[in-house]
Every structure is written in structure tokens, then in C-alpha cells.
């Protein structure tokens, strides 16, 4: 039978996962909310 406690002690994440994590969290991505906010601001400027 597998001893999960012992397996967890031996676990260490692979470098690829850590590198991917840093790449994902380190980027400033524009999401839909940012785009809509910018469109609303542009609309308000044009209609003043």
C-alpha cells in the first residue's frame, strides 16, 4: 500500500511548473474588464 505521508515528504515540484508559474504571474495581461473600461472612457471623451 502507498504511504501518502512519506510520498508527500519526497515531493518537490518540477522546475517547468515553477518557470511557467513565474511567466504567468509575471505578465500584465489585459482582460475583458480593462477593454470595456477603456471603451467607456473613450466613449465619454467623444461625447463631451
Coordinates of C-alpha atoms in Angstrom, one line a residue:
X1 CA 0.0 0.0 0.0
X2 CA 1.2 3.5 -0.8
X3 CA 2.2 5.7 2.2
X4 CA 1.0 9.1 1.2
X5 CA 2.6 10.9 4.1
X6 CA 6.0 9.5 3.0
X7 CA 5.4 10.3 -0.7
X8 CA 4.5 13.9 0.2
X9 CA 7.7 14.3 2.1
X10 CA 9.7 13.3 -1.0
X11 CA 7.7 15.6 -3.3
X12 CA 9.3 18.6 -5.0
X13 CA 7.7 20.5 -7.9
X14 CA 9.4 20.3 -11.2
X15 CA 11.2 23.3 -12.5
X16 CA 9.0 23.6 -15.5
X17 CA 6.0 24.2 -13.3
X18 CA 7.8 26.9 -11.3
X19 CA 9.0 28.6 -14.5
X20 CA 5.5 28.5 -16.0
X21 CA 4.1 30.0 -12.8
X22 CA 6.6 32.8 -12.9
X23 CA 5.9 33.6 -16.5
X24 CA 2.1 33.6 -16.0
X25 CA 2.0 35.6 -12.8
X26 CA 4.8 38.0 -14.0
X27 CA 2.8 39.2 -17.1
X28 CA 0.4 42.1 -17.0
X29 CA -2.4 40.8 -19.2
X30 CA -5.3 42.9 -20.4
X31 CA -8.6 41.3 -19.6
X32 CA -12.2 42.0 -20.8
X33 CA -12.8 44.4 -17.9
X34 CA -9.8 46.5 -18.9
X35 CA -11.0 46.7 -22.5
X36 CA -14.6 47.6 -21.6
X37 CA -13.3 50.3 -19.2
X38 CA -11.2 51.8 -21.9
X39 CA -14.1 51.7 -24.4
X40 CA -16.4 53.5 -21.9
X41 CA -13.7 56.2 -21.2
X42 CA -13.2 56.7 -25.0
X43 CA -17.0 57.0 -25.5
X44 CA -17.3 59.6 -22.7
X45 CA -14.4 61.7 -24.2
X46 CA -16.0 61.6 -27.6
X47 CA -19.4 62.6 -26.3
X48 CA -18.4 65.6 -24.2

